[in-house]
Amino acid sequence: MTSKGEYHDNFAEASAARAFARASQARLFDRAEYLAPLHAAAFADKALKLLRVAEWETELWLPLVEESPGDLKALSNWYSFRWSPVFTGAPGAIERDLLMRAAARALGKQARAVTLSPLAEGDAQDLRVALAAEGWHVTVEQCDENHILRLKGRGFEEYWAARPGRLRSTVKRKGKSGAVKIRILDHYDEAAWNDYQTVYARSWKPEEGSPDFLKGLAQSEGAGGSLRLGLAYIDGQCVAAQFWTSEHGEALIHKLAYDERYAKASAGTLLTHALFRHVIEQDGVDLVDYGTGSDAYKRDWMEEIRPRFRLIARRPGHPANWAGLARAKLAQLVRRRSSV
């Protein structure tokens, strides 16, 4: 019998600690090491709502925050490549469906509205079906895109030969002089992180939203062995830096920046080339994930684009939802007419 659902307010409680532990979850964004600091950094004024439902030896957890009374949202922000339901115990398809339906019922007892993003297409579909079956009004729309590379058994040289000629020429020309020196660290180092922060401050990037969160993530992933911190130097001066993680056959590109005063040296491009070579040849990854966003430069390095979705579920009978439901209905009518 599937449990009715229960909410937890911290990751330290025993069952939550087990469910969100590194040993239980292969993916970074499903772990307490990522989620708990994210809550502290970006949602400290929002109550944490960890919804748990269980079916025999399997569990489903939804890491959420309460935006306002009765309005729940995914515990995710711009640092999150994706948000998804978190399972333990390797449930089969039938168990997953039962757990999803149970979670949809449990949400209805405390929430009037739920917003979940960024969702992979499969998660968006499964959640839509489960929530709609339990009486929720559900809308799903694309909110972002995710650039990835699947190696499909290729080594680095085969992958590199398929890159645009302009990119390959840049790496060949700029790398010939040997002026740019590359370091790739798999552990946290305070001096190296200071170099990263200095480069980021001198780059074109906007001010970092939560620098302490990012530093903590680098420290925890360094301790876990998945950190890949790339740094490029010219005459001893750090001029480009990138923050990657690599584990379980997947490399994630979290952050990259270069000092604009050294743009002509193409140190950022040389560093990206070196990191791709490292994760393919030394880590043996099958997939490289460039995160969300439609930046044009990603297309030179990646080969596929996956959509990311936002799901909004509302309880039709709740008066506070009526205006939102009316807007959703109007938007649906406009889309139908425009497609005719």
mmCIF file of C-alpha atoms in Angstrom:
data_model
loop_
_atom_site.group_PDB
_atom_site.id
_atom_site.type_symbol
_atom_site.label_atom_id
_atom_site.label_comp_id
_atom_site.label_asym_id
_atom_site.label_seq_id
_atom_site.Cartn_x
_atom_site.Cartn_y
_atom_site.Cartn_z
ATOM 1 C CA MET A 1 0.000 0.000 0.000
ATOM 2 C CA THR A 2 1.433 3.371 -0.961
ATOM 3 C CA SER A 3 1.966 5.808 1.906
ATOM 4 C CA LYS A 4 -0.217 8.904 2.176
ATOM 5 C CA GLY A 5 2.788 11.188 2.109
ATOM 6 C CA GLU A 6 4.702 13.167 4.706
ATOM 7 C CA TYR A 7 6.666 16.392 4.659
ATOM 8 C CA HIS A 8 10.152 16.867 6.083
ATOM 9 C CA ASP A 9 11.728 20.242 6.782
ATOM 10 C CA ASN A 10 15.428 19.365 6.666
ATOM 11 C CA PHE A 11 17.951 17.078 4.974
ATOM 12 C CA ALA A 12 19.561 15.980 8.232
ATOM 13 C CA GLU A 13 16.625 13.813 9.392
ATOM 14 C CA ALA A 14 17.585 10.147 9.023
ATOM 15 C CA SER A 15 15.302 9.087 6.161
ATOM 16 C CA ALA A 16 16.020 12.241 4.139
ATOM 17 C CA ALA A 17 19.751 11.934 4.788
ATOM 18 C CA ARG A 18 19.713 8.390 3.390
ATOM 19 C CA ALA A 19 17.557 9.253 0.394
ATOM 20 C CA PHE A 20 19.602 12.271 -0.697
ATOM 21 C CA ALA A 21 23.056 10.865 0.123
ATOM 22 C CA ARG A 22 25.799 10.648 -2.505
ATOM 23 C CA ALA A 23 25.725 6.864 -2.116
ATOM 24 C CA SER A 24 22.007 6.801 -2.991
ATOM 25 C CA GLN A 25 21.905 9.333 -5.829
ATOM 26 C CA ALA A 26 24.188 9.221 -8.844
ATOM 27 C CA ARG A 27 23.230 12.697 -10.066
ATOM 28 C CA LEU A 28 24.519 15.865 -8.440
ATOM 29 C CA PHE A 29 21.222 17.745 -8.509
ATOM 30 C CA ASP A 30 19.459 14.981 -6.520
ATOM 31 C CA ARG A 31 21.795 15.129 -3.523
ATOM 32 C CA ALA A 32 21.618 16.886 -0.174
ATOM 33 C CA GLU A 33 25.194 18.104 -0.788
ATOM 34 C CA TYR A 34 23.730 20.235 -3.572
ATOM 35 C CA LEU A 35 20.153 20.866 -2.421
ATOM 36 C CA ALA A 36 20.704 21.814 1.229
ATOM 37 C CA PRO A 37 23.257 24.570 0.476
ATOM 38 C CA LEU A 38 21.071 25.774 -2.410
ATOM 39 C CA HIS A 39 18.151 26.188 -0.007
ATOM 40 C CA ALA A 40 20.339 28.080 2.454
ATOM 41 C CA ALA A 41 21.816 30.342 -0.226
ATOM 42 C CA ALA A 42 18.814 31.101 -2.424
ATOM 43 C CA PHE A 43 15.678 30.227 -0.446
ATOM 44 C CA ALA A 44 16.573 30.897 3.192
ATOM 45 C CA ASP A 45 13.301 32.799 3.685
ATOM 46 C CA LYS A 46 11.221 29.969 2.180
ATOM 47 C CA ALA A 47 10.152 26.922 4.182
ATOM 48 C CA LEU A 48 11.703 23.678 2.948
ATOM 49 C CA LYS A 49 9.124 21.047 2.000
ATOM 50 C CA LEU A 50 10.514 17.584 1.290
ATOM 51 C CA LEU A 51 7.530 15.462 0.314
ATOM 52 C CA ARG A 52 8.057 11.714 0.806
ATOM 53 C CA VAL A 53 5.829 8.869 -0.314
ATOM 54 C CA ALA A 54 6.799 5.198 -0.064
ATOM 55 C CA GLU A 55 5.803 1.902 -1.677
ATOM 56 C CA TRP A 56 7.300 -1.139 0.013
ATOM 57 C CA GLU A 57 11.084 -0.740 -0.412
ATOM 58 C CA THR A 58 10.926 2.256 -2.737
ATOM 59 C CA GLU A 59 10.482 5.959 -2.088
ATOM 60 C CA LEU A 60 9.723 9.124 -4.020
ATOM 61 C CA TRP A 61 10.853 12.498 -2.711
ATOM 62 C CA LEU A 62 9.959 15.917 -4.095
ATOM 63 C CA PRO A 63 12.374 18.659 -2.924
ATOM 64 C CA LEU A 64 10.206 21.793 -2.751
ATOM 65 C CA VAL A 65 10.015 25.196 -1.093
ATOM 66 C CA GLU A 66 6.913 27.121 -0.037
ATOM 67 C CA GLU A 67 6.861 30.338 -2.045
ATOM 68 C CA SER A 68 3.778 31.535 -0.161
ATOM 69 C CA PRO A 69 1.090 29.699 1.840
ATOM 70 C CA GLY A 70 -0.160 26.863 -0.354
ATOM 71 C CA ASP A 71 2.142 27.751 -3.258
ATOM 72 C CA LEU A 72 4.972 25.217 -3.636
ATOM 73 C CA LYS A 73 7.881 25.411 -6.052
ATOM 74 C CA ALA A 74 10.799 23.240 -7.055
ATOM 75 C CA LEU A 75 13.975 23.695 -5.035
ATOM 76 C CA SER A 76 15.986 24.862 -8.047
ATOM 77 C CA ASN A 77 17.401 28.000 -9.624
ATOM 78 C CA TRP A 78 19.871 29.064 -12.312
ATOM 79 C CA TYR A 79 22.539 26.719 -10.949
ATOM 80 C CA SER A 80 20.264 23.704 -11.533
ATOM 81 C CA PHE A 81 20.553 21.999 -14.929
ATOM 82 C CA ARG A 82 17.382 20.083 -14.077
ATOM 83 C CA TRP A 83 14.952 19.306 -11.277
ATOM 84 C CA SER A 84 13.316 15.912 -10.982
ATOM 85 C CA PRO A 85 11.516 13.582 -8.586
ATOM 86 C CA VAL A 86 14.083 11.732 -6.485
ATOM 87 C CA PHE A 87 13.623 7.963 -6.190
ATOM 88 C CA THR A 88 15.282 5.397 -3.949
ATOM 89 C CA GLY A 89 15.212 1.624 -4.191
ATOM 90 C CA ALA A 90 15.125 1.370 -8.013
ATOM 91 C CA PRO A 91 11.330 1.272 -8.524
ATOM 92 C CA GLY A 92 9.928 -0.285 -11.683
ATOM 93 C CA ALA A 93 7.540 1.502 -14.039
ATOM 94 C CA ILE A 94 4.408 0.443 -12.148
ATOM 95 C CA GLU A 95 5.877 1.462 -8.792
ATOM 96 C CA ARG A 96 6.966 4.806 -10.199
ATOM 97 C CA ASP A 97 3.438 5.475 -11.428
ATOM 98 C CA LEU A 98 1.956 4.552 -8.047
ATOM 99 C CA LEU A 99 4.422 6.793 -6.239
ATOM 100 C CA MET A 100 3.741 9.693 -8.597
ATOM 101 C CA ARG A 101 0.001 9.380 -8.095
ATOM 102 C CA ALA A 102 0.463 9.197 -4.318
ATOM 103 C CA ALA A 103 2.622 12.339 -4.412
ATOM 104 C CA ALA A 104 -0.038 14.148 -6.472
ATOM 105 C CA ARG A 105 -2.671 13.271 -3.842
ATOM 106 C CA ALA A 106 -0.407 14.316 -0.975
ATOM 107 C CA LEU A 107 0.347 17.641 -2.633
ATOM 108 C CA GLY A 108 -3.372 18.330 -2.864
ATOM 109 C CA LYS A 109 -3.701 18.230 0.921
ATOM 110 C CA GLN A 110 -1.282 21.113 1.508
ATOM 111 C CA ALA A 111 -0.870 22.958 -1.774
ATOM 112 C CA ARG A 112 -3.183 24.910 -4.025
ATOM 113 C CA ALA A 113 -0.498 25.398 -6.699
ATOM 114 C CA VAL A 114 2.789 23.712 -7.626
ATOM 115 C CA THR A 115 5.441 24.986 -10.055
ATOM 116 C CA LEU A 116 8.208 22.626 -11.181
ATOM 117 C CA SER A 117 11.177 23.469 -13.424
ATOM 118 C CA PRO A 118 13.481 22.891 -15.200
ATOM 119 C CA LEU A 119 12.101 19.459 -16.074
ATOM 120 C CA ALA A 120 13.350 16.916 -18.588
ATOM 121 C CA GLU A 121 10.690 15.920 -21.091
ATOM 122 C CA GLY A 122 10.080 12.489 -19.529
ATOM 123 C CA ASP A 123 9.699 13.897 -16.023
ATOM 124 C CA ALA A 124 7.356 16.608 -17.279
ATOM 125 C CA GLN A 125 5.151 14.029 -18.981
ATOM 126 C CA ASP A 126 5.068 11.626 -16.000
ATOM 127 C CA LEU A 127 4.234 14.411 -13.559
ATOM 128 C CA ARG A 128 1.601 15.867 -15.851
ATOM 129 C CA VAL A 129 -0.182 12.525 -16.129
ATOM 130 C CA ALA A 130 -0.034 11.835 -12.384
ATOM 131 C CA LEU A 131 -1.219 15.280 -11.334
ATOM 132 C CA ALA A 132 -4.018 15.422 -13.916
ATOM 133 C CA ALA A 133 -5.248 11.987 -12.809
ATOM 134 C CA GLU A 134 -5.613 13.349 -9.258
ATOM 135 C CA GLY A 135 -7.693 16.330 -10.314
ATOM 136 C CA TRP A 136 -5.064 19.003 -10.815
ATOM 137 C CA HIS A 137 -5.248 21.429 -13.732
ATOM 138 C CA VAL A 138 -1.826 21.130 -15.361
ATOM 139 C CA THR A 139 -0.006 23.228 -17.943
ATOM 140 C CA VAL A 140 3.426 22.372 -19.341
ATOM 141 C CA GLU A 141 5.529 24.698 -21.476
ATOM 142 C CA GLN A 142 9.108 24.791 -22.637
ATOM 143 C CA CYS A 143 11.130 27.184 -20.489
ATOM 144 C CA ASP A 144 14.714 26.553 -21.602
ATOM 145 C CA GLU A 145 17.029 24.309 -23.585
ATOM 146 C CA ASN A 146 19.937 22.080 -22.667
ATOM 147 C CA HIS A 147 22.968 21.530 -24.929
ATOM 148 C CA ILE A 148 24.660 18.129 -24.691
ATOM 149 C CA LEU A 149 27.232 15.926 -26.390
ATOM 150 C CA ARG A 150 26.830 12.151 -26.592
ATOM 151 C CA LEU A 151 30.147 10.506 -27.402
ATOM 152 C CA LYS A 152 28.604 7.240 -28.625
ATOM 153 C CA GLY A 153 31.896 5.411 -28.288
ATOM 154 C CA ARG A 154 34.042 8.072 -29.936
ATOM 155 C CA GLY A 155 37.422 9.024 -28.590
ATOM 156 C CA PHE A 156 38.545 12.618 -28.321
ATOM 157 C CA GLU A 157 40.301 12.791 -31.692
ATOM 158 C CA GLU A 158 37.238 11.540 -33.562
ATOM 159 C CA TYR A 159 35.038 14.005 -31.683
ATOM 160 C CA TRP A 160 37.469 16.855 -32.349
ATOM 161 C CA ALA A 161 37.692 16.111 -36.058
ATOM 162 C CA ALA A 162 33.936 16.757 -36.292
ATOM 163 C CA ARG A 163 34.146 20.269 -34.770
ATOM 164 C CA PRO A 164 33.798 23.352 -36.992
ATOM 165 C CA GLY A 165 36.930 24.150 -38.976
ATOM 166 C CA ARG A 166 37.091 27.664 -37.542
ATOM 167 C CA LEU A 167 37.222 26.279 -33.989
ATOM 168 C CA ARG A 168 39.892 23.699 -34.821
ATOM 169 C CA SER A 169 41.958 26.346 -36.594
ATOM 170 C CA THR A 170 41.774 28.668 -33.582
ATOM 171 C CA VAL A 171 43.014 25.954 -31.222
ATOM 172 C CA LYS A 172 45.843 25.010 -33.584
ATOM 173 C CA ARG A 173 47.029 28.588 -34.144
ATOM 174 C CA LYS A 174 46.697 29.870 -30.589
ATOM 175 C CA GLY A 175 48.075 26.736 -29.009
ATOM 176 C CA LYS A 176 51.182 26.604 -31.207
ATOM 177 C CA SER A 177 53.111 29.248 -29.273
ATOM 178 C CA GLY A 178 52.688 27.547 -25.930
ATOM 179 C CA ALA A 179 51.973 30.899 -24.265
ATOM 180 C CA VAL A 180 48.881 29.550 -22.508
ATOM 181 C CA LYS A 181 49.558 27.093 -19.688
ATOM 182 C CA ILE A 182 46.727 24.827 -18.554
ATOM 183 C CA ARG A 183 46.010 23.301 -15.122
ATOM 184 C CA ILE A 184 43.145 20.898 -14.386
ATOM 185 C CA LEU A 185 42.513 20.128 -10.714
ATOM 186 C CA ASP A 186 40.357 17.275 -9.391
ATOM 187 C CA HIS A 187 40.484 18.562 -5.810
ATOM 188 C CA TYR A 188 39.664 21.854 -4.121
ATOM 189 C CA ASP A 189 42.547 24.296 -3.697
ATOM 190 C CA GLU A 190 42.024 27.697 -2.092
ATOM 191 C CA ALA A 191 44.608 29.518 -4.229
ATOM 192 C CA ALA A 192 43.207 27.988 -7.419
ATOM 193 C CA TRP A 193 39.674 28.970 -6.417
ATOM 194 C CA ASN A 194 40.854 32.521 -5.779
ATOM 195 C CA ASP A 195 42.246 32.531 -9.323
ATOM 196 C CA TYR A 196 38.854 31.364 -10.603
ATOM 197 C CA GLN A 197 37.046 34.133 -8.716
ATOM 198 C CA THR A 198 39.478 36.793 -9.925
ATOM 199 C CA VAL A 199 38.998 35.777 -13.549
ATOM 200 C CA TYR A 200 35.226 35.678 -13.143
ATOM 201 C CA ALA A 201 35.229 39.211 -11.692
ATOM 202 C CA ARG A 202 37.214 40.437 -14.720
ATOM 203 C CA SER A 203 35.023 38.680 -17.285
ATOM 204 C CA TRP A 204 31.933 39.728 -19.182
ATOM 205 C CA LYS A 205 29.759 37.656 -16.855
ATOM 206 C CA PRO A 206 27.309 39.361 -14.454
ATOM 207 C CA GLU A 207 28.075 39.400 -10.751
ATOM 208 C CA GLU A 208 27.872 35.889 -9.269
ATOM 209 C CA GLY A 209 24.494 35.329 -7.627
ATOM 210 C CA SER A 210 25.669 33.088 -4.772
ATOM 211 C CA PRO A 211 29.478 32.900 -4.697
ATOM 212 C CA ASP A 212 29.549 31.152 -1.303
ATOM 213 C CA PHE A 213 27.217 28.440 -2.601
ATOM 214 C CA LEU A 214 29.419 27.882 -5.638
ATOM 215 C CA LYS A 215 32.564 27.711 -3.523
ATOM 216 C CA GLY A 216 30.900 25.202 -1.187
ATOM 217 C CA LEU A 217 29.889 23.122 -4.197
ATOM 218 C CA ALA A 218 33.479 23.117 -5.463
ATOM 219 C CA GLN A 219 34.665 22.021 -2.017
ATOM 220 C CA SER A 220 32.127 19.198 -1.671
ATOM 221 C CA GLU A 221 32.683 17.931 -5.215
ATOM 222 C CA GLY A 222 36.430 18.167 -4.705
ATOM 223 C CA ALA A 223 36.090 15.996 -1.614
ATOM 224 C CA GLY A 224 33.923 13.582 -3.597
ATOM 225 C CA GLY A 225 36.443 13.356 -6.435
ATOM 226 C CA SER A 226 34.227 14.801 -9.165
ATOM 227 C CA LEU A 227 35.594 18.359 -9.372
ATOM 228 C CA ARG A 228 37.362 19.394 -12.565
ATOM 229 C CA LEU A 229 38.600 22.958 -12.113
ATOM 230 C CA GLY A 230 40.348 24.213 -15.233
ATOM 231 C CA LEU A 231 42.652 27.236 -15.162
ATOM 232 C CA ALA A 232 44.618 28.900 -17.973
ATOM 233 C CA TYR A 233 47.654 31.117 -17.331
ATOM 234 C CA ILE A 234 49.724 33.553 -19.381
ATOM 235 C CA ASP A 235 53.034 34.615 -17.802
ATOM 236 C CA GLY A 236 51.802 33.352 -14.452
ATOM 237 C CA GLN A 237 48.568 35.352 -14.617
ATOM 238 C CA CYS A 238 45.297 33.368 -14.584
ATOM 239 C CA VAL A 239 43.296 34.537 -17.607
ATOM 240 C CA ALA A 240 40.572 31.887 -18.004
ATOM 241 C CA ALA A 241 38.797 29.512 -15.626
ATOM 242 C CA GLN A 242 36.116 26.824 -15.836
ATOM 243 C CA PHE A 243 34.260 24.837 -13.205
ATOM 244 C CA TRP A 244 33.224 21.327 -14.314
ATOM 245 C CA THR A 245 32.255 18.141 -12.504
ATOM 246 C CA SER A 246 32.700 14.626 -13.860
ATOM 247 C CA GLU A 247 31.356 11.326 -12.511
ATOM 248 C CA HIS A 248 29.357 8.233 -13.498
ATOM 249 C CA GLY A 249 30.085 8.783 -17.188
ATOM 250 C CA GLU A 250 28.780 12.378 -17.316
ATOM 251 C CA ALA A 251 30.610 15.697 -17.267
ATOM 252 C CA LEU A 252 28.743 18.878 -16.321
ATOM 253 C CA ILE A 253 29.975 22.328 -17.332
ATOM 254 C CA HIS A 254 28.865 24.650 -14.534
ATOM 255 C CA LYS A 255 30.770 27.887 -15.049
ATOM 256 C CA LEU A 256 33.280 29.428 -17.443
ATOM 257 C CA ALA A 257 34.882 32.841 -17.740
ATOM 258 C CA TYR A 258 37.917 34.584 -19.170
ATOM 259 C CA ASP A 259 39.689 37.869 -18.544
ATOM 260 C CA GLU A 260 38.624 40.109 -21.427
ATOM 261 C CA ARG A 261 41.998 41.840 -21.462
ATOM 262 C CA TYR A 262 43.463 38.620 -22.870
ATOM 263 C CA ALA A 263 40.659 37.808 -25.311
ATOM 264 C CA LYS A 264 42.989 37.705 -28.334
ATOM 265 C CA ALA A 265 44.915 34.789 -26.818
ATOM 266 C CA SER A 266 41.778 32.586 -26.974
ATOM 267 C CA ALA A 267 42.752 31.092 -23.617
ATOM 268 C CA GLY A 268 39.130 30.205 -22.870
ATOM 269 C CA THR A 269 38.882 28.193 -26.075
ATOM 270 C CA LEU A 270 42.174 26.408 -25.364
ATOM 271 C CA LEU A 271 40.982 25.618 -21.839
ATOM 272 C CA THR A 272 37.669 24.226 -23.078
ATOM 273 C CA HIS A 273 39.567 22.056 -25.576
ATOM 274 C CA ALA A 274 41.805 20.735 -22.782
ATOM 275 C CA LEU A 275 38.868 19.963 -20.491
ATOM 276 C CA PHE A 276 36.971 18.108 -23.213
ATOM 277 C CA ARG A 277 40.080 16.056 -23.890
ATOM 278 C CA HIS A 278 40.490 15.351 -20.162
ATOM 279 C CA VAL A 279 36.939 14.161 -19.469
ATOM 280 C CA ILE A 280 36.819 12.071 -22.658
ATOM 281 C CA GLU A 281 40.274 10.488 -22.502
ATOM 282 C CA GLN A 282 40.904 10.269 -18.762
ATOM 283 C CA ASP A 283 37.405 10.145 -17.231
ATOM 284 C CA GLY A 284 35.875 8.160 -20.100
ATOM 285 C CA VAL A 285 32.575 10.044 -20.064
ATOM 286 C CA ASP A 286 29.713 9.137 -22.367
ATOM 287 C CA LEU A 287 27.965 12.504 -22.120
ATOM 288 C CA VAL A 288 28.972 16.149 -21.657
ATOM 289 C CA ASP A 289 26.236 18.520 -20.453
ATOM 290 C CA TYR A 290 26.595 22.262 -21.076
ATOM 291 C CA GLY A 291 23.648 23.157 -18.857
ATOM 292 C CA THR A 292 20.739 25.407 -19.734
ATOM 293 C CA GLY A 293 20.727 28.482 -21.927
ATOM 294 C CA SER A 294 20.866 29.229 -25.640
ATOM 295 C CA ASP A 295 24.373 30.697 -25.873
ATOM 296 C CA ALA A 296 25.551 30.476 -29.474
ATOM 297 C CA TYR A 297 29.090 29.340 -28.577
ATOM 298 C CA LYS A 298 27.734 26.081 -27.155
ATOM 299 C CA ARG A 299 26.808 24.876 -30.644
ATOM 300 C CA ASP A 300 30.476 24.637 -31.663
ATOM 301 C CA TRP A 301 31.148 22.088 -28.933
ATOM 302 C CA MET A 302 27.848 20.215 -28.557
ATOM 303 C CA GLU A 303 25.675 18.231 -30.934
ATOM 304 C CA GLU A 304 22.193 17.944 -29.411
ATOM 305 C CA ILE A 305 19.641 20.218 -27.789
ATOM 306 C CA ARG A 306 17.138 18.901 -25.249
ATOM 307 C CA PRO A 307 14.119 20.992 -24.225
ATOM 308 C CA ARG A 308 13.516 21.836 -20.580
ATOM 309 C CA PHE A 309 9.988 22.394 -19.306
ATOM 310 C CA ARG A 310 8.055 24.249 -16.639
ATOM 311 C CA LEU A 311 5.004 22.537 -15.160
ATOM 312 C CA ILE A 312 2.333 24.512 -13.300
ATOM 313 C CA ALA A 313 -0.387 22.571 -11.484
ATOM 314 C CA ARG A 314 -3.372 24.263 -9.840
ATOM 315 C CA ARG A 315 -6.307 22.959 -7.779
ATOM 316 C CA PRO A 316 -9.354 24.019 -9.845
ATOM 317 C CA GLY A 317 -11.586 24.433 -6.803
ATOM 318 C CA HIS A 318 -9.388 26.880 -4.936
ATOM 319 C CA PRO A 319 -10.548 30.536 -5.345
ATOM 320 C CA ALA A 320 -6.966 31.828 -5.307
ATOM 321 C CA ASN A 321 -6.311 29.844 -8.490
ATOM 322 C CA TRP A 322 -9.234 31.106 -10.539
ATOM 323 C CA ALA A 323 -7.434 34.101 -12.058
ATOM 324 C CA GLY A 324 -4.424 31.939 -12.986
ATOM 325 C CA LEU A 325 -6.666 29.276 -14.481
ATOM 326 C CA ALA A 326 -8.472 31.895 -16.556
ATOM 327 C CA ARG A 327 -5.151 33.219 -17.886
ATOM 328 C CA ALA A 328 -4.012 29.678 -18.693
ATOM 329 C CA LYS A 329 -7.253 28.989 -20.552
ATOM 330 C CA LEU A 330 -6.940 32.224 -22.537
ATOM 331 C CA ALA A 331 -3.327 31.423 -23.469
ATOM 332 C CA GLN A 332 -4.423 27.962 -24.632
ATOM 333 C CA LEU A 333 -7.129 29.483 -26.856
ATOM 334 C CA VAL A 334 -4.640 31.950 -28.345
ATOM 335 C CA ARG A 335 -2.221 29.143 -29.162
ATOM 336 C CA ARG A 336 -4.961 27.102 -30.806
ATOM 337 C CA ARG A 337 -6.065 30.014 -32.991
ATOM 338 C CA SER A 338 -2.504 30.878 -34.004
ATOM 339 C CA SER A 339 -1.895 27.288 -35.108
ATOM 340 C CA VAL A 340 -4.939 27.212 -37.382
#
